[in-house]
Coordinates of C-alpha atoms in Angstrom, one line a residue:
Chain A
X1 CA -3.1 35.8 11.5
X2 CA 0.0 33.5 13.0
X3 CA -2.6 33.3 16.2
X4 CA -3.2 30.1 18.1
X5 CA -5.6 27.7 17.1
X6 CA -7.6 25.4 19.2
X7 CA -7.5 21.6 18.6
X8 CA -8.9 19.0 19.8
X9 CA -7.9 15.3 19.7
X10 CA -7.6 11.9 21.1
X11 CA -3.9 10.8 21.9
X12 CA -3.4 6.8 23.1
X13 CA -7.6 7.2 24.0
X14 CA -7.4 10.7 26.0
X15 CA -9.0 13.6 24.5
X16 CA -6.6 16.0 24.9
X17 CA -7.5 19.8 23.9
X18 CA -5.2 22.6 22.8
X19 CA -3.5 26.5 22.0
X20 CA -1.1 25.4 19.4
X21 CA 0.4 27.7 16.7
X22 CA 0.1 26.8 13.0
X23 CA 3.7 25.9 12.5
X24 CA 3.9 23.3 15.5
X25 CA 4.2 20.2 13.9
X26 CA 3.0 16.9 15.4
X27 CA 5.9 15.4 16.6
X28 CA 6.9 18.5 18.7
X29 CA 3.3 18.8 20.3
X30 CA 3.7 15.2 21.2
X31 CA 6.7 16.0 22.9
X32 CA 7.2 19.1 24.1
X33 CA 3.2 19.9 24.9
X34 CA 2.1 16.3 25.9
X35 CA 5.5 15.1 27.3
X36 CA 5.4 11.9 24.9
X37 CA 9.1 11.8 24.5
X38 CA 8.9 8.3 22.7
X39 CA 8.1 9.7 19.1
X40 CA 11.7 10.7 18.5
X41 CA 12.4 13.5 15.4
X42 CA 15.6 13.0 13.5
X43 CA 15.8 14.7 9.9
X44 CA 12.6 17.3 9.9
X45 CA 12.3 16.4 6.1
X46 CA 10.6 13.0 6.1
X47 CA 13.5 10.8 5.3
X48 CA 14.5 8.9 8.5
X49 CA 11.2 7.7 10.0
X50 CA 11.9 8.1 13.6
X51 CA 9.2 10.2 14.0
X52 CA 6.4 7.7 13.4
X53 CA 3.0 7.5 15.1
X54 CA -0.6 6.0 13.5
X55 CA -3.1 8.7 12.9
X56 CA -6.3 7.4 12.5
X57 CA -5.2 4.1 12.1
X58 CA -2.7 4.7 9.7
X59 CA 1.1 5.6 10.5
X60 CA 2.6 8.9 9.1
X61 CA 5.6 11.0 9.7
X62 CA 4.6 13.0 12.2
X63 CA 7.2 16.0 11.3
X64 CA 5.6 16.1 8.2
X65 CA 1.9 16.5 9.7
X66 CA 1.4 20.2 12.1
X67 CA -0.8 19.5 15.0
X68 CA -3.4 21.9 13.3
X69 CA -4.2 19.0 10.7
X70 CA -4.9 16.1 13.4
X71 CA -8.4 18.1 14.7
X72 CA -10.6 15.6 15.5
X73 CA -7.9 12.5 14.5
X74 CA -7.0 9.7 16.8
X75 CA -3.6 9.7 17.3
X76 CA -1.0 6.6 18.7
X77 CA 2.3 6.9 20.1
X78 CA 4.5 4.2 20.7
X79 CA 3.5 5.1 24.5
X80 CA 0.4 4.0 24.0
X81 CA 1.2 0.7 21.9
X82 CA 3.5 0.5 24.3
X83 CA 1.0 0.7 27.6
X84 CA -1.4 -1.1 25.8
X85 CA 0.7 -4.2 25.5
X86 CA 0.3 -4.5 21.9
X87 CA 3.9 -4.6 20.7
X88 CA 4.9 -6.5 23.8
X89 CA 6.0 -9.5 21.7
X90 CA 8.1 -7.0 19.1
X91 CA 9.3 -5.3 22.2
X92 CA 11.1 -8.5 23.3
X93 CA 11.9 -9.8 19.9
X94 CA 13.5 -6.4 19.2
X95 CA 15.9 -7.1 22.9
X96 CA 16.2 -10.9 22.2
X97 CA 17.8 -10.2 18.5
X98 CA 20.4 -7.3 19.3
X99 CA 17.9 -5.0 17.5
X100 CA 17.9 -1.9 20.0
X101 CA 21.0 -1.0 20.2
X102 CA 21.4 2.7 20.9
X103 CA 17.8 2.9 20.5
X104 CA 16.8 6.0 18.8
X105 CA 14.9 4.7 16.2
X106 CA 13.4 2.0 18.0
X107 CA 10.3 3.9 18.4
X108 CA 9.5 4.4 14.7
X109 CA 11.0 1.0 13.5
X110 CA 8.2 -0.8 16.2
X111 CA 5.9 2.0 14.7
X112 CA 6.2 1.2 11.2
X113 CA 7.3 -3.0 11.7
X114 CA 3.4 -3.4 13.6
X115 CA 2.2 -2.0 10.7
X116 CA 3.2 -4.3 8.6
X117 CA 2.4 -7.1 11.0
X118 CA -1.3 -6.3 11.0
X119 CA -1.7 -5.5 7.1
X120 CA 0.7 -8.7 5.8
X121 CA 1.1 -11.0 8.8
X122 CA 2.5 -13.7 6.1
X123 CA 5.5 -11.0 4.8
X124 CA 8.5 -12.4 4.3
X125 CA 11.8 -11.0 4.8
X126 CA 11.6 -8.6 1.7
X127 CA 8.3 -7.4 2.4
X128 CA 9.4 -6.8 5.7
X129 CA 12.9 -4.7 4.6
X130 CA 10.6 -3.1 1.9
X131 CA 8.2 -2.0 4.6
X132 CA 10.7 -0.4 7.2
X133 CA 12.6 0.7 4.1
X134 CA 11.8 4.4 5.6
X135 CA 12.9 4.0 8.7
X136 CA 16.6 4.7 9.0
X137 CA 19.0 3.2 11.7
X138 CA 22.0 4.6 11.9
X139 CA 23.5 2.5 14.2
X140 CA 23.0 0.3 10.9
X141 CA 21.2 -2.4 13.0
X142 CA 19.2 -3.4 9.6
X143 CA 19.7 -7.4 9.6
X144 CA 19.0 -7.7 13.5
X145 CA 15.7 -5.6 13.4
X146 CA 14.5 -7.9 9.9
X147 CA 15.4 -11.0 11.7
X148 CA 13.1 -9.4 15.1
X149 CA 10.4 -8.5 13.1
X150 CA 9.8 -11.8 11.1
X151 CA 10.6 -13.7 14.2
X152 CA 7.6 -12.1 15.6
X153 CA 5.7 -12.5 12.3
X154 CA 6.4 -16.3 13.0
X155 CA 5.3 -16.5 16.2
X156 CA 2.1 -14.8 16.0
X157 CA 1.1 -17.1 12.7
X158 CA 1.6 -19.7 15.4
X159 CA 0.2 -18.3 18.0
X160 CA -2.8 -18.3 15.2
X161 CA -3.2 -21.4 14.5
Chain B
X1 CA 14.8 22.7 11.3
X2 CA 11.2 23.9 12.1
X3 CA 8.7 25.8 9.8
X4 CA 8.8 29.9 9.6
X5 CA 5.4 31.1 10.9
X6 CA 2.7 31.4 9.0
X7 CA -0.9 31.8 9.8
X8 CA -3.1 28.8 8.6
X9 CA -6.4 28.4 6.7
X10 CA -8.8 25.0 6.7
X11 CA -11.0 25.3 3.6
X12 CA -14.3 23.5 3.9
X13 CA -14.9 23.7 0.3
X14 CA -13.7 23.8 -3.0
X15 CA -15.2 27.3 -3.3
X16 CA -13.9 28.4 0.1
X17 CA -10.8 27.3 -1.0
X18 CA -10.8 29.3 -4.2
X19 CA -11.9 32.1 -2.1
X20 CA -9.0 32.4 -0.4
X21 CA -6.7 31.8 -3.1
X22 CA -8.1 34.1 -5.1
X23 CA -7.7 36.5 -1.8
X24 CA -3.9 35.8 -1.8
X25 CA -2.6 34.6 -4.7
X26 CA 1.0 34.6 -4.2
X27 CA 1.5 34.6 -0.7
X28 CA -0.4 31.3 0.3
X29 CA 0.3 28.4 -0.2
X30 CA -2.5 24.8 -0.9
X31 CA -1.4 22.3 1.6
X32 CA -2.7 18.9 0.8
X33 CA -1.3 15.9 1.9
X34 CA 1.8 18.0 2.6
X35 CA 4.2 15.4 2.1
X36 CA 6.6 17.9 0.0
X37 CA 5.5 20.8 1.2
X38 CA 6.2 20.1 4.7
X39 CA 9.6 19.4 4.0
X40 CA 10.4 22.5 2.2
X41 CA 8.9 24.2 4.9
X42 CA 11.2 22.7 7.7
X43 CA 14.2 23.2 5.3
X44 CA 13.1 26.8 4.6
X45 CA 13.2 26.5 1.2
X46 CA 9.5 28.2 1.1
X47 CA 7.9 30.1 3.3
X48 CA 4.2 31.1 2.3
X49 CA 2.3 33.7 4.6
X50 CA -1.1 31.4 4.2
X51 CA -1.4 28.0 4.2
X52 CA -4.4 26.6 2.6
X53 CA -5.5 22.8 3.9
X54 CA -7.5 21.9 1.8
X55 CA -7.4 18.5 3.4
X56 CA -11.2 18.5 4.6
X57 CA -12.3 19.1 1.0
X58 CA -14.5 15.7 0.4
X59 CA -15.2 16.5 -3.1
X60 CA -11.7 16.1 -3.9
X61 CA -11.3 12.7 -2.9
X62 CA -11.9 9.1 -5.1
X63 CA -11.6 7.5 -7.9
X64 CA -14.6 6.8 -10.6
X65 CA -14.8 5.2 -14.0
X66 CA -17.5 6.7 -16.7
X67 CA -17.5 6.4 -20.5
X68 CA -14.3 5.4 -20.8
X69 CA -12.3 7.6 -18.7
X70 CA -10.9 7.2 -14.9
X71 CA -10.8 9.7 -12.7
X72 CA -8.8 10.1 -9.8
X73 CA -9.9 13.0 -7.4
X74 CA -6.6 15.4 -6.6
X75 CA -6.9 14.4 -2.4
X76 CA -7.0 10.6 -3.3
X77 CA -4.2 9.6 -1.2
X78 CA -0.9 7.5 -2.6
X79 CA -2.4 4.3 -0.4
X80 CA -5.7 4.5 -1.9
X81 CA -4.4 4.8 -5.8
X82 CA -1.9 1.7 -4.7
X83 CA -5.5 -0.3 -3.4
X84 CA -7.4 0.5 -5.5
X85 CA -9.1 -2.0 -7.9
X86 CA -10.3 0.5 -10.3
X87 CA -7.0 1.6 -11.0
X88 CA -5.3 -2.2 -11.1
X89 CA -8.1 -2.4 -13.9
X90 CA -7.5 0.5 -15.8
X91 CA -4.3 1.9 -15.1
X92 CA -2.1 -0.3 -14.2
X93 CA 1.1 1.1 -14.3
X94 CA -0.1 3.5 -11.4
X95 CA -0.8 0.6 -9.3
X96 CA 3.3 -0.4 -9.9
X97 CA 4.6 3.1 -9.9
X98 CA 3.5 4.4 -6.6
X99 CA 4.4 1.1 -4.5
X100 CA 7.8 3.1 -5.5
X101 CA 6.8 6.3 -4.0
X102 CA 8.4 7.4 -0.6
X103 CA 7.6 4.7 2.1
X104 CA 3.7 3.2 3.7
X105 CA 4.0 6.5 6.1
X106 CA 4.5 8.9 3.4
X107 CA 2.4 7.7 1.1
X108 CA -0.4 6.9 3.9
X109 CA -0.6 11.1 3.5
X110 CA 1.0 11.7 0.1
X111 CA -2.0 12.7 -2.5
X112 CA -2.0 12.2 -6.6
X113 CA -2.8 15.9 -7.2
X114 CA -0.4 17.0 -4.7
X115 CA 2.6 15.3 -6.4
X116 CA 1.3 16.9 -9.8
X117 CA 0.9 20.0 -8.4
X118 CA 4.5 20.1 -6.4
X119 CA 6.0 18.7 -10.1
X120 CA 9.4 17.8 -8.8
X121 CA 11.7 16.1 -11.8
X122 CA 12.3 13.3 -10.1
X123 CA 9.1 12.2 -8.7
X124 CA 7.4 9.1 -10.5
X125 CA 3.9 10.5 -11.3
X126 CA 4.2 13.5 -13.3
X127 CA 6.1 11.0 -15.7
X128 CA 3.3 8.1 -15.4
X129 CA 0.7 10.8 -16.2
X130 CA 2.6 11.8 -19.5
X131 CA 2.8 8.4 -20.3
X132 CA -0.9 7.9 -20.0
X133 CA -2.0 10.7 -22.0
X134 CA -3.5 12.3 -18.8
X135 CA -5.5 15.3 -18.6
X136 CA -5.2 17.5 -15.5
X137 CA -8.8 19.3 -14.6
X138 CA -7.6 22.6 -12.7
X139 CA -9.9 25.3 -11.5
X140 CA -10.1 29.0 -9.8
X141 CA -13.2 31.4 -9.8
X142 CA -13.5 32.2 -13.1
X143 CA -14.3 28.1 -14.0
X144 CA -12.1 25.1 -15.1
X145 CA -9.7 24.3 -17.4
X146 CA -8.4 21.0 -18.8
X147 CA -4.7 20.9 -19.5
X148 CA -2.8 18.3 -21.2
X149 CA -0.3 16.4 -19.1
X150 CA 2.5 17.1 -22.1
X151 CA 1.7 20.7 -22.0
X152 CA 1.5 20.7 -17.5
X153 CA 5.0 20.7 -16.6
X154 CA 7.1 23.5 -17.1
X155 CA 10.2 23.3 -14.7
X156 CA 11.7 22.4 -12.0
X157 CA 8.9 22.6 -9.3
X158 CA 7.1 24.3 -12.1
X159 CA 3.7 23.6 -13.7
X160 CA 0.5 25.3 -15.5
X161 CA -1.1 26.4 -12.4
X162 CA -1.6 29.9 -11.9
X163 CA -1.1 31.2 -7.8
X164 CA -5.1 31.7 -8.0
X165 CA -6.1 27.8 -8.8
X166 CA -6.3 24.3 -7.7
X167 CA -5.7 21.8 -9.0
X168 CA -8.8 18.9 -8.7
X169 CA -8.7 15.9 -10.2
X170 CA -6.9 14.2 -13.4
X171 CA -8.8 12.0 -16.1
X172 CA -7.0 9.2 -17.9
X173 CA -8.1 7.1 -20.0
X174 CA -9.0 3.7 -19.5
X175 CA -6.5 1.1 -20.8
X176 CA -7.3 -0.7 -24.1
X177 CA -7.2 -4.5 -24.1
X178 CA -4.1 -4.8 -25.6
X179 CA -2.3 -1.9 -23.6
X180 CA 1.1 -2.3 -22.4
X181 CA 2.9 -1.2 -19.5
X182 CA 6.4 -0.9 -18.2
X183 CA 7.8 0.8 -14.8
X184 CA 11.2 1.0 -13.2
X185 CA 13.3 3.3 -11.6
X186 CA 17.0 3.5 -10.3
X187 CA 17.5 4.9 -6.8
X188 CA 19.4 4.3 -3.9
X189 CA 16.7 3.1 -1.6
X190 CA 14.0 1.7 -2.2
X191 CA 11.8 5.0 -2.0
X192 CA 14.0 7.7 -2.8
X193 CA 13.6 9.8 -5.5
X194 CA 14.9 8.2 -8.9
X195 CA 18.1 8.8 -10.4
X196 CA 16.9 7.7 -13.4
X197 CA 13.3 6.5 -13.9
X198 CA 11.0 5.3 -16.5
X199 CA 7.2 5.1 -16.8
X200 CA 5.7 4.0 -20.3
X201 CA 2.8 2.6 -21.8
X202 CA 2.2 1.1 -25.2
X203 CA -0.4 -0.7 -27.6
X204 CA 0.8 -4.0 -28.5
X205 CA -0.5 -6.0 -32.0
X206 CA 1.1 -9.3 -32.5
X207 CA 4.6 -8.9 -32.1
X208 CA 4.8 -4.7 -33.0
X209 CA 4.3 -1.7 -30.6
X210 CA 1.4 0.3 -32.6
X211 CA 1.9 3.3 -29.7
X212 CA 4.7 3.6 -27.5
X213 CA 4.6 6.3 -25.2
X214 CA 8.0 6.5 -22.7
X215 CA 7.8 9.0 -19.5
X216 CA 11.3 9.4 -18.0
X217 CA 12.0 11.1 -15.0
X218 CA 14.9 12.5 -13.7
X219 CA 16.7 13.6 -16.7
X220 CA 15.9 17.0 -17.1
X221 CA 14.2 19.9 -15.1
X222 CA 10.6 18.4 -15.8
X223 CA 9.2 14.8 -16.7
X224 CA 10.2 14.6 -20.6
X225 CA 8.0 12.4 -23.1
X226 CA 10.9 10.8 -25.6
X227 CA 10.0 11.5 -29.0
X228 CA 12.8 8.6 -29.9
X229 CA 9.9 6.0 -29.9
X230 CA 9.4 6.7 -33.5
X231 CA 12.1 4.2 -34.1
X232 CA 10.7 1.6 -31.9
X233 CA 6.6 1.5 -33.3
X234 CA 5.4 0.1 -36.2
X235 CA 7.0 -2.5 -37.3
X236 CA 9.0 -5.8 -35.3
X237 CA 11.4 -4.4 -33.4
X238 CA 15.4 -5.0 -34.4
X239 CA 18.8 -4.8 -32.1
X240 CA 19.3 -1.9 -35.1
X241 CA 16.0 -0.3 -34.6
X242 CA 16.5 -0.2 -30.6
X243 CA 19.9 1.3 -31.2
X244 CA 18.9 4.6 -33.6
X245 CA 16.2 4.9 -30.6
X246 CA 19.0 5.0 -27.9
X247 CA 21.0 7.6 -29.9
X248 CA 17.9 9.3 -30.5
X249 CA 17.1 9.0 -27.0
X250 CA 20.7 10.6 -26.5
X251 CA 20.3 13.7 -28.7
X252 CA 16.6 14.7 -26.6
X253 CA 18.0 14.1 -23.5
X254 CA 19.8 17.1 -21.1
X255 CA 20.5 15.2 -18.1
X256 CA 21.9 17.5 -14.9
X257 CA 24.3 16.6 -12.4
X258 CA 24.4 16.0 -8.9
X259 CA 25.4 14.1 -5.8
X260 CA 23.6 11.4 -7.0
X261 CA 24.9 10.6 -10.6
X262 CA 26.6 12.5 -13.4
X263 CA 25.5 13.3 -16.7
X264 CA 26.9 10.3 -18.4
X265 CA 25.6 8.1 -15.8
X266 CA 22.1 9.2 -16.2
X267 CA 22.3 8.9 -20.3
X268 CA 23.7 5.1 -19.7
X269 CA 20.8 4.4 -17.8
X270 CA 18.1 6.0 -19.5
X271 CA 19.3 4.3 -22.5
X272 CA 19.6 1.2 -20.5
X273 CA 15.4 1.5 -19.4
X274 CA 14.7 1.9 -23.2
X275 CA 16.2 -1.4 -23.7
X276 CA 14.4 -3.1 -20.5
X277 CA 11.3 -1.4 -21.4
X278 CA 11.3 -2.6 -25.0
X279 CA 12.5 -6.3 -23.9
X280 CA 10.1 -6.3 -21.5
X281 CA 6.6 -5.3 -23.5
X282 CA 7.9 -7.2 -26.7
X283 CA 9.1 -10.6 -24.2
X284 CA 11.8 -10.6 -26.1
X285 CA 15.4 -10.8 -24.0
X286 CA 17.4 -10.5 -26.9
X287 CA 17.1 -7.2 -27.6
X288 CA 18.3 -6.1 -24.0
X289 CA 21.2 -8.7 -24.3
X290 CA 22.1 -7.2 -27.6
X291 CA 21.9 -3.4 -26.6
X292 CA 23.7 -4.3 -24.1
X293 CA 26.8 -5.8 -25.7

């Protein structure tokens, strides 16, 4: 009964097919089946963020989704925001501003700050904190990732106009 | 930590999924949006033999209005009751109470029935469904039942449901004209679970509460209805009236301890929503000032 299961799924646009067993959780299939070392895991319990992808469009926790749940979902890693040159701008913001600094949960802050970039491009600062208010950084780099993310919120409204 | 194995189940219907329930009762598990349950699984604080996804289940999902009553489907996700028009319209205080549950990622997965069904203390919709006079619609093989959502909770994690049943959707009804609403919650981050929260909803005439009904959560093993509104409807509301309701409040409330706040913390603060909550659906600052002081 604790057998494998197939899946089958599209990561960053490849459809990727798979033996998983029930308990694998996304994250750790990212990472240790597809080699996608960028979705970092931190707590296991949903609390830190660091884990964050977009399945079908939408960004989760992916230790708090198994692998066996995403059959037939379109997943997004920040590898493939990343490759795609979507975040580019954030990327740069997040260097320019002091944001990174040791850089583990970079990944998930870009993850979840892009979300709220394409769903309230006008958010202000508040919006913004409330928004990545899941994401944890415990370097405490809090001010320096608010200031890259509505810096980049400003200069695609520009960019817009 | 990672999940203990367990072998794993994707129900096509809600049949199939009573099928299997039925099948193993105590040793499965209904995974829905899995929000809490995955966490409990990685901290091994549960470790079912089945897990049934129910996750695929169409039926379960959306939110209607007929004759009166709104129904919200057990798989509608926390995103989807926060969107949702229906529910600005006729329930209002869901639309403010689950922009403070979890965070976008969690409640992009997070489902209304799962959070009933999970019943943790301090988690905002088991009180808001008190508050509304919900009733929860649960089913197994043998047909449906409708439960009240004062009768639902019975602990700590605890509810109604029997190992053999599923719980599908919950019917509120719609929100008069001159229905009041009130939400707000203590915690730590924006997101975490309360340390003291409060959900209520009210029917306003003139300047007096005819109906008052006040959720708290996180002051006891299970979402608590306060009876002390009694001193609050009826009649224009006085800084005397609001304080017999406080010490009321005080005599029905058995707050725990923990990490978070201690007992007397918890009665401050509940006594301290009353007095927001009442300001607030009467506009009248005084009274908050005055209990207060």
């Amino acid at each position: 009964m604790t057998d494998l299961a197939s899946i089958s799924l599209t990561v960053n646009g490849e459809r990727i097919s798979a033996q998983v067993l029930p308990r694998l959780n996304l994250a750790d299939f990212l990472r240790d089946h597809l080699g996608l070392t960028g979705t970092h895991v931190g707590c296991e319990h949903g609390v830190c963020g660091a884990c964050t992808v977009r399945a079908n469009g939408d960004i989760v926790r992916a230790c708090l989704l198994l692998a066996v749940q995403v059959e037939n979902a379109s997943v997004q890693t920040i590898e493939g925001l990343s490759d795609s040159g979507e975040v580019s701008d954030l990327q740069a913001a997040f260097r320019d501003r002091n944001a990174l600094q040791c850089g583990y949960c970079t990944p998930g802050m870009l993850m979840a700050a892009q979300d709220i970039l394409i769903h309230e491009p006008q958010a202000d600062r508040e919006q913004i904190r409330e928004h990545l208010s899941g994401n944890y950084c415990r370097c405490t780099g809090y001010h320096a990732i608010i200031d890259a993310v509505e810096a980049t919120a400003r200069a695609r409204s520009e960019q817009a106009r | 930590m990672k999940a203990s194995a367990f072998s794993y189940a994707r129900a096509s219907s809600v049949v199939d999924a009573l099928e299997l329930l039925a099948r193993h009762g105590d040793q499965a598990k209904v995974l829905s949006g899995g929000q809490s349950l995955m966490p409990a699984l990685n901290l091994r604080l549960s470790a079912p033999e089945l897990l049934v996804d129910i996750g695929a289940i169409d039926e379960l999902r959306g939110i209607s209005v007929a004759s009166g009553v709104l129904r919200i489907g057990a798989l509608t996700r926390h995103v989807d009751v926060l969107k949702s028009a229906e529910i600005a319209k006729h329930a209002p205080l869901l639309t403010e109470a689950i922009a403070h549950v979890a965070h976008p990622a969690i409640r992009n997965r997070g489902t209304f029935g799962g959070s009933l069904a999970h019943a943790d203390p301090a988690s905002e919709l088991p009180a808001c469904v008190l508050a509304l006079d919900a009733v929860i619609l649960v089913r197994s093989k043998d047909g449906e039942r409708r439960i009240q959502a004062a009768d639902f909770f019975t602990g700590i994690y605890e509810t109604l449901l029997a190992s053999d049943e599923l719980l599908v959707a919950v019917e509120i009804p719609v929100a008069k004209p001159n229905a009041v609403h009130f939400f707000h919650e203590y915690a730590r981050r924006k997101g975490d679970y309360a340390i003291v929260g409060l959900a209520a909803s009210g029917i306003l005439s003139g300047d007096v509460l005819t109906d008052l009904r006040l959720g708290y959560f996180a002051v006891g093993d299970k979402p608590m209805l306060a009876t002390a509104t009694e001193h609050l409807t009826g009649r224009p509301v006085t800084a005397s009236m609001l304080a017999d309701a406080q010490a009321a409040l005080d005599a029905e409330l058995d707050p725990q301890e923990d990490q978070q706040a201690s007992v007397g913390m918890r009665r401050y603060l509940a006594r301290q929503l009353m007095a927001r909550c009442v300001s607030a659906l009467l506009e009248r600052p005084d009274l908050e000032t005055k209990a207060l002081a």
